[in-house]
Structures are given as structure tokens and as C-alpha cells.
Coordinates of C-alpha atoms and ligand atoms in Angstrom, one line a residue:
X1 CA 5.9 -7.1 2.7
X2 CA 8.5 -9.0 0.8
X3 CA 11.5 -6.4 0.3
X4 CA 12.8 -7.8 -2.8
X5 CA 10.3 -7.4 -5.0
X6 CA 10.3 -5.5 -8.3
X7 CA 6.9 -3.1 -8.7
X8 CA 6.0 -3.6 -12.6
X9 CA 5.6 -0.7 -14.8
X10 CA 1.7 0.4 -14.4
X11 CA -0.4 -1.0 -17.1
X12 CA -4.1 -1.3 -18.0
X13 CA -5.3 -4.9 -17.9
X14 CA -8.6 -6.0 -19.3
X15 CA -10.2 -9.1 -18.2
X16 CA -12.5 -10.8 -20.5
X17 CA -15.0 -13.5 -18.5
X18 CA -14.5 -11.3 -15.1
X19 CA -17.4 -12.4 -13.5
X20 CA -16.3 -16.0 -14.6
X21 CA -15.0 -18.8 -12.1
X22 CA -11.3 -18.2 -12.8
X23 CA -11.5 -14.8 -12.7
X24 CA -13.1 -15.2 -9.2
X25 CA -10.6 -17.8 -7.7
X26 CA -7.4 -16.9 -9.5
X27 CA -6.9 -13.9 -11.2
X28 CA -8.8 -11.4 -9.3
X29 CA -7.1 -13.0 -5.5
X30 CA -4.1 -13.2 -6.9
X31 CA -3.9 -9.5 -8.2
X32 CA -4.9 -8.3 -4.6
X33 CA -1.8 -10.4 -3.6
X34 CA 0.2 -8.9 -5.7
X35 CA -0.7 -5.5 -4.7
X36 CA -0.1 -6.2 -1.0
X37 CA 3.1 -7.3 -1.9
X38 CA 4.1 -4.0 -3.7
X39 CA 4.5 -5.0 -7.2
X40 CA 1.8 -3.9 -8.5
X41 CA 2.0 -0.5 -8.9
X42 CA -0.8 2.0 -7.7
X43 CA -1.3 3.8 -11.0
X44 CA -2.2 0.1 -12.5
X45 CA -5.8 -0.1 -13.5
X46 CA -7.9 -3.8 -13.7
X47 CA -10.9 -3.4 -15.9
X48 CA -13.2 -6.3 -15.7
X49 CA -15.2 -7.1 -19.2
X50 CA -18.3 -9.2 -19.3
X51 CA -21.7 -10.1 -20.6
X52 CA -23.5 -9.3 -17.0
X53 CA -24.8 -6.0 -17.0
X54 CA -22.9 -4.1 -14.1
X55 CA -21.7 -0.9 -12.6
X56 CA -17.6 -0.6 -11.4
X57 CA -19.4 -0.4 -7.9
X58 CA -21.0 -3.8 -8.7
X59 CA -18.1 -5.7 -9.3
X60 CA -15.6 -4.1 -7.0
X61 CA -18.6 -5.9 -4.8
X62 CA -18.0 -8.9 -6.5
X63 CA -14.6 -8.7 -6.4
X64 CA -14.4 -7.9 -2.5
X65 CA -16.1 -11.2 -1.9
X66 CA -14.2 -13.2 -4.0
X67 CA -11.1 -11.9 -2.0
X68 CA -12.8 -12.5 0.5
X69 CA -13.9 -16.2 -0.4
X70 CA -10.7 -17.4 -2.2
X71 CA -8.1 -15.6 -0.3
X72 CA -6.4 -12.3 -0.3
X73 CA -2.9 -13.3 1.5
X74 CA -1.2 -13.1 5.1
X75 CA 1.0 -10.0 3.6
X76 CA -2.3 -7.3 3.2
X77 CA -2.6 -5.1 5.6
X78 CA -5.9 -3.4 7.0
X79 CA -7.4 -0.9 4.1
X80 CA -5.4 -1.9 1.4
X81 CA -8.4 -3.8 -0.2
X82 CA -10.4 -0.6 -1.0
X83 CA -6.8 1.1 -2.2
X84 CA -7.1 -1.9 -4.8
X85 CA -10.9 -1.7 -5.4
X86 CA -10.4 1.5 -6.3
X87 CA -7.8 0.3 -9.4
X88 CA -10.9 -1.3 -10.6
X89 CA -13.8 -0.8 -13.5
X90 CA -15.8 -2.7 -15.2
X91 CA -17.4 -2.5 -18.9
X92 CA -20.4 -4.3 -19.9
X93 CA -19.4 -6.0 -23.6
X94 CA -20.4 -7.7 -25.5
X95 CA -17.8 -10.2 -27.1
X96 CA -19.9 -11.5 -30.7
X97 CA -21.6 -7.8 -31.2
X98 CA -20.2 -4.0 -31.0
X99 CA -21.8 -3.7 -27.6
X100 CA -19.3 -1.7 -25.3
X101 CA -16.6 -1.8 -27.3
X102 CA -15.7 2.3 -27.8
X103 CA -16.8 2.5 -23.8
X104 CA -13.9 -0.1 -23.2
X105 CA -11.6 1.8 -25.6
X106 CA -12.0 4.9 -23.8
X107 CA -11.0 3.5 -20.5
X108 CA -7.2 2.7 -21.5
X109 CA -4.8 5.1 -21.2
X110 CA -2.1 6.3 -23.9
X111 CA 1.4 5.1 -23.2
X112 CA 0.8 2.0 -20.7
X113 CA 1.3 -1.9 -20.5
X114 CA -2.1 -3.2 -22.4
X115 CA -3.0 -6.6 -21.6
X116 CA -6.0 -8.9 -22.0
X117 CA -7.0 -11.8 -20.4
X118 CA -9.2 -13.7 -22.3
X119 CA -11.0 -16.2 -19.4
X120 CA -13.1 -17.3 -21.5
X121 CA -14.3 -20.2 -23.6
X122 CA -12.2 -20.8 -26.7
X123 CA -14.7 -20.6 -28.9
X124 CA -14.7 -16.8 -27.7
X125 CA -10.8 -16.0 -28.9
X126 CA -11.2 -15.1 -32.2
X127 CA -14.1 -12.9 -31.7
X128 CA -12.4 -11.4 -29.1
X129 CA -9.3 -10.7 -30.7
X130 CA -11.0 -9.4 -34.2
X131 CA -12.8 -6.9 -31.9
X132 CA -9.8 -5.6 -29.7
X133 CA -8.2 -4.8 -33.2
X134 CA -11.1 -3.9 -35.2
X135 CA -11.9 -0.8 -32.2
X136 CA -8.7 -0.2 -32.3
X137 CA -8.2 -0.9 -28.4
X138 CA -4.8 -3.2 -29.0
X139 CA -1.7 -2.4 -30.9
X140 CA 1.6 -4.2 -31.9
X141 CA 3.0 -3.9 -28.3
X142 CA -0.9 -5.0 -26.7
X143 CA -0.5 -8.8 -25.2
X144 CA -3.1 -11.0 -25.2
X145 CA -3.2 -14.2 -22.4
X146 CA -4.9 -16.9 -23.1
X147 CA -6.3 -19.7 -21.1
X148 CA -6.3 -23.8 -21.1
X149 CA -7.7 -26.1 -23.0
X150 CA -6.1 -25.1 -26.0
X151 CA -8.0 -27.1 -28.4
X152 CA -9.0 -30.5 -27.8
X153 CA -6.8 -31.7 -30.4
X154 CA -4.2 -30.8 -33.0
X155 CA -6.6 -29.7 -35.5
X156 CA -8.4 -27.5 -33.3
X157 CA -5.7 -25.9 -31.5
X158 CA -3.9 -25.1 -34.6
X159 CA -7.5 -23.4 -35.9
X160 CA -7.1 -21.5 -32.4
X161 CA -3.1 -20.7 -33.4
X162 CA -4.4 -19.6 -36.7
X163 CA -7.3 -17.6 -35.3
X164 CA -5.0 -15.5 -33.0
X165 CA -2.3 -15.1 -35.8
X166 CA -4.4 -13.4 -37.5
X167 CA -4.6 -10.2 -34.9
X168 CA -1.7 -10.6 -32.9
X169 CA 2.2 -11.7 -33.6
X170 CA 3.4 -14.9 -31.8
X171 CA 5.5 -12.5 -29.4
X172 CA 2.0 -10.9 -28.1
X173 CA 0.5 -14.3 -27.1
X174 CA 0.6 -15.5 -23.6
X175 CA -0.9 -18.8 -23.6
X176 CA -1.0 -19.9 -19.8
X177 CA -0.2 -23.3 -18.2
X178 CA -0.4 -22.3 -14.9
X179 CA 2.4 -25.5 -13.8
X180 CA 4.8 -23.4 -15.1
X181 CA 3.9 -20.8 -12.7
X182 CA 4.1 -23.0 -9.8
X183 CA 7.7 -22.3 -7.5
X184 CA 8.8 -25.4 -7.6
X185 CA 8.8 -26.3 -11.5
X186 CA 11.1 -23.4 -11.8
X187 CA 13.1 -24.9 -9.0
X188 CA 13.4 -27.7 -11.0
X189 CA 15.6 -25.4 -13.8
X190 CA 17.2 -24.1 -10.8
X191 CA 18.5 -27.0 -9.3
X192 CA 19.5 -28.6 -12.8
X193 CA 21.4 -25.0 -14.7
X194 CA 22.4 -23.5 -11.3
X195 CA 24.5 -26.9 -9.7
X196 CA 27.6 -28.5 -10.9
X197 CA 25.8 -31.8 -8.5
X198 CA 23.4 -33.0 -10.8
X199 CA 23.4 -31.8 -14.3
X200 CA 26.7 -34.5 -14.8
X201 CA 24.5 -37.3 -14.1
X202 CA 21.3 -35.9 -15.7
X203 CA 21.5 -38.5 -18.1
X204 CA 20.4 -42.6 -19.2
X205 CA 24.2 -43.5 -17.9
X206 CA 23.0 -42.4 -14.6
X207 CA 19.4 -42.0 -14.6
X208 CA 17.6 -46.0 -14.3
X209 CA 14.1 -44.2 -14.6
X210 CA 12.0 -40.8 -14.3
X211 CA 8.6 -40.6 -12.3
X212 CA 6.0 -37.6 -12.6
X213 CA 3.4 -38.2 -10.5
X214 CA 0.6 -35.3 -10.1
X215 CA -2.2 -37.3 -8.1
X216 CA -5.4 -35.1 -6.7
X217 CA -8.1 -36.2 -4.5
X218 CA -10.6 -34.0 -5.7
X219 CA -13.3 -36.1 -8.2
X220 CA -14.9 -34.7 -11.2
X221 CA -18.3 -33.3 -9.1
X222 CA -19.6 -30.0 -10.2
X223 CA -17.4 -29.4 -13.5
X224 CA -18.8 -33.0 -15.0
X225 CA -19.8 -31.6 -18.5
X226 CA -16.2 -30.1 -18.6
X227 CA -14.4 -33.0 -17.8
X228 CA -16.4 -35.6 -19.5
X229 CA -15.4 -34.3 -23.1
X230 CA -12.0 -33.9 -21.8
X231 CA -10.7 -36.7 -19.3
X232 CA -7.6 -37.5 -17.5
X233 CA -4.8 -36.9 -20.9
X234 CA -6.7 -34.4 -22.3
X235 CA -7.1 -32.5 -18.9
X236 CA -3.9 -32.9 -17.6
X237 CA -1.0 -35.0 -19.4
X238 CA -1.3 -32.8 -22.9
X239 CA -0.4 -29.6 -21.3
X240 CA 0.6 -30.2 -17.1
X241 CA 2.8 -33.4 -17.5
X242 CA 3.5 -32.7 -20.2
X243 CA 5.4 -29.7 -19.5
X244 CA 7.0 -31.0 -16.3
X245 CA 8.4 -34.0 -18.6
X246 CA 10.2 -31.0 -20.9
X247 CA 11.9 -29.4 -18.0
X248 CA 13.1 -32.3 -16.9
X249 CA 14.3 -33.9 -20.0
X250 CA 15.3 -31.1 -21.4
X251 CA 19.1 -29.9 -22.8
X252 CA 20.4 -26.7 -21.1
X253 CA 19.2 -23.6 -23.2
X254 CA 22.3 -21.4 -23.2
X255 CA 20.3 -18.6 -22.0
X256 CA 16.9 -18.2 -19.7
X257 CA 14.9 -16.7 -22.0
X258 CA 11.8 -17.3 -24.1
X259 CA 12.7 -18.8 -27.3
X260 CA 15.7 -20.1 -25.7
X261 CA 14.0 -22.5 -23.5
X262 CA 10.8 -23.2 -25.3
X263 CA 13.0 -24.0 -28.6
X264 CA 13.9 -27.2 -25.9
X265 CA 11.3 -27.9 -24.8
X266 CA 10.0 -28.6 -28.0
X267 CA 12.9 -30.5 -28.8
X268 CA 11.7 -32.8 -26.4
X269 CA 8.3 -33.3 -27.0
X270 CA 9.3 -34.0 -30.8
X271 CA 11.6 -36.5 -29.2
X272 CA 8.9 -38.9 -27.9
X273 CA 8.0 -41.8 -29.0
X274 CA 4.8 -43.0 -29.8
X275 CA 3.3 -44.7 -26.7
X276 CA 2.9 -48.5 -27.0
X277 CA -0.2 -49.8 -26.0
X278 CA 0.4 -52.1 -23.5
X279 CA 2.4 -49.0 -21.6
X280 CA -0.8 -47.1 -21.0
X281 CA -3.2 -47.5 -18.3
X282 CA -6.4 -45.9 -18.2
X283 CA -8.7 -45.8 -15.2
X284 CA -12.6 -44.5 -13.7
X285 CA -12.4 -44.1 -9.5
X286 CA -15.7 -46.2 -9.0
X287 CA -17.8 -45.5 -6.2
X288 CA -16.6 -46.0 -2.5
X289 CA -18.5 -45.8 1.0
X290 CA -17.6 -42.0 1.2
X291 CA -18.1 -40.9 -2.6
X292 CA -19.8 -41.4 -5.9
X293 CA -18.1 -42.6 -8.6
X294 CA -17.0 -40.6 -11.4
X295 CA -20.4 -42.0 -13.8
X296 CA -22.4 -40.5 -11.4
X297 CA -20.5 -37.0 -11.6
X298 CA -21.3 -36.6 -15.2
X299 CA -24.0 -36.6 -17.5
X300 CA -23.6 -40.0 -19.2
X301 CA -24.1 -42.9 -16.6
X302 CA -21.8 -45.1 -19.5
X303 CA -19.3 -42.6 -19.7
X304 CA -16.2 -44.3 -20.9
X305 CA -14.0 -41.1 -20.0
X306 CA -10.7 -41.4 -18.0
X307 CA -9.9 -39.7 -14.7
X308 CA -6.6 -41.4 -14.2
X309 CA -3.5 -42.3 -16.7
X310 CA -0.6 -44.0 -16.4
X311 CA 2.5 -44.7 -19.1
X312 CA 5.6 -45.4 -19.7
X313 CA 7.1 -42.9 -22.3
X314 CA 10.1 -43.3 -24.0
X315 CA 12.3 -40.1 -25.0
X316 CA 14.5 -41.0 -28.0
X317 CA 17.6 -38.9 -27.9
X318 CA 20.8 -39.4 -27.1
X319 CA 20.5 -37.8 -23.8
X320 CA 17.6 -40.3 -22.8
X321 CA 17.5 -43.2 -24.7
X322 CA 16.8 -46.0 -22.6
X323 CA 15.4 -44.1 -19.4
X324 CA 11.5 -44.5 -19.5
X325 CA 9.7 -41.9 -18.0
X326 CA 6.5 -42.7 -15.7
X327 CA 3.6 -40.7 -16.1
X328 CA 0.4 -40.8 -14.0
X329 CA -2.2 -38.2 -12.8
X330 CA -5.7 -39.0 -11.4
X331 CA -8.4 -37.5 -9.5
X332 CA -10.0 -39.1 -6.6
X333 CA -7.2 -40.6 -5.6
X334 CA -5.7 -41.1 -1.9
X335 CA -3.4 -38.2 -1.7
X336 CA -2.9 -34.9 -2.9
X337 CA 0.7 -35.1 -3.7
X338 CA 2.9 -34.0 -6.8
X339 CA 6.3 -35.0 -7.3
X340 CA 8.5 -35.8 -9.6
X341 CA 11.2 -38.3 -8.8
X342 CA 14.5 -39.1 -10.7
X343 CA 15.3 -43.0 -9.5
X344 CA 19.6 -42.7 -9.9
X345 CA 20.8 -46.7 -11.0
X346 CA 22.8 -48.5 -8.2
X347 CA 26.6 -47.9 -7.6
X348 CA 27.8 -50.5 -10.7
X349 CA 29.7 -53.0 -8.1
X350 CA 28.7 -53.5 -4.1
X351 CA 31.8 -53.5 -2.4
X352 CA 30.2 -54.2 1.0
X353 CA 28.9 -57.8 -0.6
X354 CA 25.0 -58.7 -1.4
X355 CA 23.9 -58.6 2.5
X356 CA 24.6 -54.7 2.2
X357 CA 21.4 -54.9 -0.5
X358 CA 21.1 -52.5 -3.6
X359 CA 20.6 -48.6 -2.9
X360 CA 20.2 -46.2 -5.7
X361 CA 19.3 -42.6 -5.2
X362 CA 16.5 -41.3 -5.6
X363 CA 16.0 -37.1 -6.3
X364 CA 12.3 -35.9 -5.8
X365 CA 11.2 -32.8 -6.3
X366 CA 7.7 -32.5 -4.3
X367 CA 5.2 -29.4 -6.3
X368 CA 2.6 -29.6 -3.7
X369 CA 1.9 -30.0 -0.8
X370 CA 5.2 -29.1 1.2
X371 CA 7.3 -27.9 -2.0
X372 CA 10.7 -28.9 -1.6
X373 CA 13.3 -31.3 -2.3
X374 CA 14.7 -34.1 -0.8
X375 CA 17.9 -36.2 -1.9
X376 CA 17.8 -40.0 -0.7
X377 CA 21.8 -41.2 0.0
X378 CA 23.0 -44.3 1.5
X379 CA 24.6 -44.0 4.3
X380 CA 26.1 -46.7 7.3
X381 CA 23.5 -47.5 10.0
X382 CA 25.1 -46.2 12.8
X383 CA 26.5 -49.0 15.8
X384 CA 28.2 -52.4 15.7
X385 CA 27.5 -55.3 13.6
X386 CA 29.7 -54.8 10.7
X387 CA 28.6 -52.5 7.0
X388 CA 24.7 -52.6 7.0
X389 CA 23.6 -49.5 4.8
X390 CA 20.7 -47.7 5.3
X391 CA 18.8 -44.7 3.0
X392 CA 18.6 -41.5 4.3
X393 CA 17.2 -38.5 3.4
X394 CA 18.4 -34.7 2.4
X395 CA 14.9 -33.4 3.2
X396 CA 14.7 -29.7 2.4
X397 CA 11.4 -28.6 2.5
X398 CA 10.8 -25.2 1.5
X399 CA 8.8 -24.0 4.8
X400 CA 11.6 -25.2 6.7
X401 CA 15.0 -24.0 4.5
X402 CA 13.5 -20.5 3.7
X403 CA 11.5 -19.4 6.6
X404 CA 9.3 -17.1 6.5
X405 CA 10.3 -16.4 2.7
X406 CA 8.6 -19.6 1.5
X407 CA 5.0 -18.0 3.1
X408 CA 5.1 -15.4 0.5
X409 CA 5.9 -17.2 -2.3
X410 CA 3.1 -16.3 -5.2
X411 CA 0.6 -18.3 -6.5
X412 CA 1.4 -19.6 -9.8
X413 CA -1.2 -17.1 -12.0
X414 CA -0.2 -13.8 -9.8
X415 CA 3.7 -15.3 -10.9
X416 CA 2.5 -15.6 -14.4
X417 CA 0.2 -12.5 -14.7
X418 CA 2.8 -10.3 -13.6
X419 CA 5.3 -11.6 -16.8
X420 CA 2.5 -11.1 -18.7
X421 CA 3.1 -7.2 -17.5
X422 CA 7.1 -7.4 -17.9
X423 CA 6.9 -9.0 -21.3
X424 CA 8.6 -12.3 -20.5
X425 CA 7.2 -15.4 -22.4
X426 CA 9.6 -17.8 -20.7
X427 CA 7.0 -19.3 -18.8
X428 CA 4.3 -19.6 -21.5
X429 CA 3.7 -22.2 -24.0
X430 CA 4.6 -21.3 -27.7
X431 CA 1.9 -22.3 -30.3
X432 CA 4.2 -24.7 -32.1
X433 CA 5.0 -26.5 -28.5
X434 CA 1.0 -26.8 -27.7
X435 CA 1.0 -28.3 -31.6
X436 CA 3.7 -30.5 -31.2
X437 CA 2.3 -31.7 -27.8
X438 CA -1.6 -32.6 -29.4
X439 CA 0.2 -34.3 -32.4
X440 CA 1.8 -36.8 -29.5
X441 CA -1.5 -37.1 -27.7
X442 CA -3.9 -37.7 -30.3
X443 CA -3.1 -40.7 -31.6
X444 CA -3.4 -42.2 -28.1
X445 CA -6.7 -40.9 -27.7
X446 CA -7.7 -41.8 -31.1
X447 CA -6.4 -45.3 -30.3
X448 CA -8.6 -45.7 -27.4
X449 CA -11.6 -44.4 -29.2
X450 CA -11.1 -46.9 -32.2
X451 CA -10.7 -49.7 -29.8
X452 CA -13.6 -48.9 -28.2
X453 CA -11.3 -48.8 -24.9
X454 CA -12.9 -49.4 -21.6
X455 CA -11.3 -47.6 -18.7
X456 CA -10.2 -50.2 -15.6
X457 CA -12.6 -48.8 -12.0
X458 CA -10.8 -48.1 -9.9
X459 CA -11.4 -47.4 -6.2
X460 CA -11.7 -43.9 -5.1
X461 CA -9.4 -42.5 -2.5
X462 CA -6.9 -45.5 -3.6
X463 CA -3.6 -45.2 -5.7
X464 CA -5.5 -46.2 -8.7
X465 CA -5.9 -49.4 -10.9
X466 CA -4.1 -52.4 -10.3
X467 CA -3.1 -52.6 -13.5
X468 CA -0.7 -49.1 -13.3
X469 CA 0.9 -50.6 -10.2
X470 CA 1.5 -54.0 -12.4
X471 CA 2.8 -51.7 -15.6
X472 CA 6.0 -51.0 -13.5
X473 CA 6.5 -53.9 -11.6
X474 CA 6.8 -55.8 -15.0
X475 CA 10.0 -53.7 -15.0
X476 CA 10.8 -54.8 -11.7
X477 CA 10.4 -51.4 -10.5
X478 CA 7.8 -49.8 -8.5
X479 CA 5.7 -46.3 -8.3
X480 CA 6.8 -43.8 -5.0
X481 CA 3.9 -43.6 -2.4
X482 CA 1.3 -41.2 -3.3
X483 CA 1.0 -39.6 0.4
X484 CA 1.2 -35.9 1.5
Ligands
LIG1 C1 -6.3 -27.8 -14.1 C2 -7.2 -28.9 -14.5 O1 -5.6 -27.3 -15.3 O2 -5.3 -28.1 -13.1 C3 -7.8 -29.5 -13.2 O3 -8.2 -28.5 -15.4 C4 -6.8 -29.8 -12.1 O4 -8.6 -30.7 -13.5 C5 -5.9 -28.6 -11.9 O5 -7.5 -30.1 -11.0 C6 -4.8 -28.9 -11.0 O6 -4.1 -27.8 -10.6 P1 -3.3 -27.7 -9.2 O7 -2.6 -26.4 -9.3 O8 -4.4 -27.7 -8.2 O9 -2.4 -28.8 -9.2

């Protein structure tokens, strides 16, 4: 058990979709965690909602396997799982009807944290949220957290922003992008606010360029239908890269709070410019000996969807102007690696002459897998033979510079859920933020569509198309290995 942490205040917690995938993986494995760790008190109570007819001893059932399948954490001792089974109910609702709607409402308890998890499809939200209001089971301090993809595109996210609006103020709304939840991303604000090192240089006089790379080797297989309508920027730049890009770019908020940091962020995603189209690579992972390719993962064998993107992305503001920013995520690709790498320029004059060559440093900041963060100097290669200079690294990995800490570091949606209880948006997206970030994308996607854009195959379990390796050299500059 991790001594530090803070137990919550008990709350009830509803989760709508609990027999659902995410509920299963994330939410419900992540709230054991949680509990094992101590912050989650024992007079908390989890009450899963869904269309399935089932008793509370059903789904504790459900829930034990799902702990069981999807992990319930090295820090759980022997009999703590039924202690949290017993936190847990379940109501059968129904979410378009009045089905179970007064049984749900007399559940919660007067005077506690509400919260409600809507895992479900967005089409669900408003119906959802009408309902929780209409029976009278939410009030003005009630939150409600809400799930990715929201909307596919400016005009429907702002329908969702509208929907929710109606029922609940902006302060109420979580909307979840589990990145932010992730340790390392909020190492990232660490490391730039809490040093005198970096933030100094944090800047186009410095800075030659910015890479974000979030690469994955899993394919498209068995969520096709999802992904198809979505692809690559839809998936994963709108709301993931997007994000990290903000963090990075952004100006210090003068304090570490909601509106504080979220008012910059958004600063920054009005700040972009509209992507030129020869700075954006899309690409298909085509078949190789081990795998499909991605046309034979979905349902249209002509799919012209993308499951990798790369682009250079220009932020215009004094701060950046002139730095490009790399982007590029893909599935099926060699590695499972995430980083994000700030590429220093060279010292302005060699003094050890043009046989020393050109070193610039190079600042990454590795998500997953082996979070950390490692600092490249140039240093003298050690021995005779006059100034040769060599690159070394300033490797701290987490595992290694913590300990035993860095094994209980939570999951990004037990992180996340737990603000949800405290009341801190920091780490959620505001509704004006996920607007300002479709009005970016859309005209990219709307671009490819009207150009009747054809995505470039490329291999699977490679770094991707040719053509996103050639969209940096033409800078004379060159992507990071993707390796783990
Ligand atoms: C999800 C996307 O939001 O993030 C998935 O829908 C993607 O396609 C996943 O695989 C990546 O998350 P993580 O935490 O595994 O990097």
C-alpha cells in the first residue's frame, strides 16, 4: 500500500454501459486498484446501470472476472476483492424509456459525491442526461464523465456540447481523454513549471523542431466497424496528439488549475495553422507474412480509411513561430513506443572545428513503455586523440529513478476517475477546447474526402509509409526510432 495517498470523500458512482467493454477493462480494474491502494474509501458505493437484465450478485460475478481477466494490481491483498464486491449494485435501466429509473434513484444516498459515467455510445448522452434530471437522481453539484469520440466533427460535437448544456453546467462535465491521465503527460508540466533548466529554452530561439510520436502495434482486428468511420486523425490526433501538442506548446498557466490550464491550451490549438497539403501523410498497413492488412479488418474491402498519419504542423505564435511540430501515430506499426521528443538547434558556432560534427540536444519524454525521460548532451569521448564529441544520454527511466514507487503508479482512468470524485477538471477537456480542436481537424479530413485521397500501404510491423520518412528528410531532418 502506497502511504501517500489521499482516500476521497465516499461518493455514489453510477456507471452507465457496465456490462460494456470499457467498463470491463478500465473502469471496473481500475476502481479495484484504487481500493487496494486506500483511496477509495469503504463507505463508496459503485452501481453498475445497463440494458442486461441482472441481479447485484450477477454482476459482482461479472465484475470478479473482469478483475480477474484485465488485472486487479500487485498492491491487493488476499480478500480485499469481495470487501469491494460488496461496494457494488447493479440496476437494470433502461436509458430511452422510464425503465428503472426511481429503482436507480433510490439507491443513492443523501449528502455524497454523485457521479455518472456515461460508457456509452454518444448517441446515448442526451437521453441519459434528460433522464438523470427528469427523476430527479442528479443535482447542481452531480458530475457527469463522459467518454471519447466526442463527435466525429465540429458540428456534431458541438450538438453533443449543446445536448449536455442543457442538463448540466460546464463545471459538472468531465469529458475524458484518458492521455491526460497517463503519469508521464503530467510529467511533462512537471518538468517544464517545476525547473528553472528548461522552460528558458522552451522556445523557437532554442527549439529546431518538436516530435510526438504515439506508434502502436496493435491493427484494427475486432473493433473494424469502429475504426473504419473513424481512422487514424479522427481516432487519435483530434483528441490524443492533440493534447500532448497543448502541453507541450503551451504558455505557463499562472496557476494548476482547471480553467487556468485549459484556457492554454486552447490558446494553442487556436494557434495552429491550417495544415498544408503536402505536410500530411496518410497511410493503410497492407498485409505482411504474419498479418492481414487493415482492408481485411473492416467491412469494406476498398476502405480508403487511414490507420497512420503524419504532419508537420505549424504553431503561429510568438513563442513558436518557426518550430514545426511532427505528428504521427499508427497502428500496426513495428513498435509500441510513445514519445515525444524536443530536437534543441546546435550550439550557434563549433569551437572544436567541423571534424567535431554538429550535436544538438535532444529532450524525450518516453509515455509508454518504460515512462521516463532521458536528456541527450554532448560530451568528450573519453582517451587520446584530440576533441572528438560524442552524445550521451541522461536516461532516467521511471522504474529505475523511483523504485518501487513507479510500480504503483495508477492507470490513467483510475487517476482520472478519482478527480472526477475530488472535483478537479484540470485533466479533462473543456467543450470549447474539443470545439476548437474538430474546427482544426475537419478541414483536413474534408480535404481528403473531396480529393478523393488514397491512403499510401504501408507495410505492417514497419515504421510506416515511405513517404512520412521523406516528409522530414525534405527538411533535412529525420524521425527518432520507433523501438521499445
Ligand atoms: C484510444 C483509441 O483512445 O486510445 C485506440 O481509440 C488506441 O485506437 C488507444 O489504441 C491508445 O491508448 P493507449 O493508452 O494504449 O496508448
Amino acid at each position: 500500500m502506497v502511504s501517500r495517498v489521499i482516500p476521497v470523500d465516499p461518493f455514489d458512482l453510477v456507471i452507465f454501459g457496465a456490462t460494456g467493454d470499457l467498463a470491463r477493462r478500465k473502469i471496473l480494474p481500475g476502481l479495484f486498484r484504487r481500493f487496494c491502494s486506500g483511496q477509495m474509501p469503504e463507505a463508496a458505493r459503485i452501481i453498475g446501470a445497463a440494458r442486461s437484465e441482472m441481479d447485484d450478485a450477477g454482476f459482482r460475478q461479472m465484475v470478479r472476472e473482469a478483475i480477474a481477466e484485465f488485472g486487479g494490481g500487485q498492491a491487493c491483498e488476499d480478500g480485499t476483492l469481495d470487501d469491494f464486491l460488496s461496494m457494488i449494485g447493479y440496476e437494470h435501466v433502461d436509458a430511452m424509456g422510464d425503465g428503472g429509473w426511481e429503482q436507480l434513484k433510490g439507491r443513492l444516498r443523501p449528502d455524497m459525491v454523485r457521479a455518472f459515467y456515461f460508457s456509452v455510445a454518444p448517441s446515448l448522452f442526451g437521453a441519459l442526461a434528460e433522464r438523470l434530471r427528469g427523476f430527479g437522481l442528479a443535482d447542481d453539484d452531480s458530475r457527469v464523465v463522459v467518454e471519447k469520440p466526442f463527435g466525429k466533427d465540429l458540428e456534431s460535437a458541438r450538438a453533443l456540447n449543446q445536448t449536455l448544456a442543457e442538463h448540466f453546467d460546464e463545471t459538472q462535465i468531465y469529458r475524458i481523454d484518458h492521455y491526460l491521465g497517463k503519469e508521464t503527460v503530467q510529467n511533462l508540466m512537471a518538468v517544464r513549471f517545476g525547473n528553472m533548466l528548461f522552460e528558458p529554452l522552451w522556445n523557437a530561439q532554442y527549439v529546431d523542431h518538436i516530435q510526438i510520436t504515439v506508434a502502436e502495434t496493435v491493427d484494427v482486428s475486432g473493433r473494424g466497424a469502429y475504426y473504419d468511420k473513424s481512422g487514424a486523425m479522427r481516432d487519435m490526433v483530434q483528441n490524443h496528439l492533440m493534447q500532448l501538442l497543448c502541453l507541450i506548446a503551451m504558455e505557463p498557466p499562472a496557476r494548476f488549475e482547471p480553467d487556468a490550464v485549459r484556457d492554454e491550451k486552447l490558446k494553442v490549438i487556436r494557434a495552429l495553422d491550417p495544415v498544408d497539403w503536402h505536410h500530411i501523410v496518410r497511410g493503410q498497413y497492407g498485409p505482411d507474412e504474419k498479418q492481414a492488412g487493415y482492408r481485411s479488418h473492416v467491412e469494406d474491402p476498398r476502405s480508403t480509411t487511414e490507420s497512420f498519419v503524419a504532419m508537420k504542423v505549424g504553431v503561429s505564435n510568438w513563442r513558436w513561430a518557426g518550430t514545426p511540430f511532427y505528428l504521427r501515430t499508427g497502428k500496426a506499426l513495428k513498435a509500441r513506443a510513445s514519445e515525444i521528443a524536443v530536437v534543441f538547434k546546435d550550439a550557434p558556432h563549433s569551437i572544436f572545428g567541423p571534424e567535431a560534427g554538429r550535436h544538438a540536444n535532444v529532450l524525450s519524454i518516453r509515455l509508454q513503455p518504460n515512462e521516463g525521460m532521458n536528456l541527450g548532451v554532448t560530451i568528450k569521448e573519453p582517451g587520446p586523440g584530440g576533441m572528438r564529441l560524442k552524445d550521451v544520454a541522461l536516461d532516467m527511466t521511471f522504474a529505475d529513478a523511483l523504485g518501487p514507487d513507479a510500480e504503483d503508479i495508477p492507470d490513467a482512468y483510475e487517476r482520472l476517475i478519482m478527480d472526477v470524485i475530488r472535483g478537479n477538471q484540470t485533466l479533462f477537456m473543456r467543450g470549447d477546447e474539443v470545439e476548437a480542436a474538430w474546427s482544426w481537424t475537419d478541414p483536413i479530413i474534408e480535404g481528403w474526402k473531396r480529393r478523393g485521397d488514397v491512403p499510401k500501404e504501408y507495410e505492417a510491423g514497419s515504421n510506416g509509409p515511405e513517404d512520412a520518412l521523406m516528409l522530414m528528410h525534405r527538411d533535412g531532418r529525420k524521425w527518432r526510432d520507433i523501438r521499445v
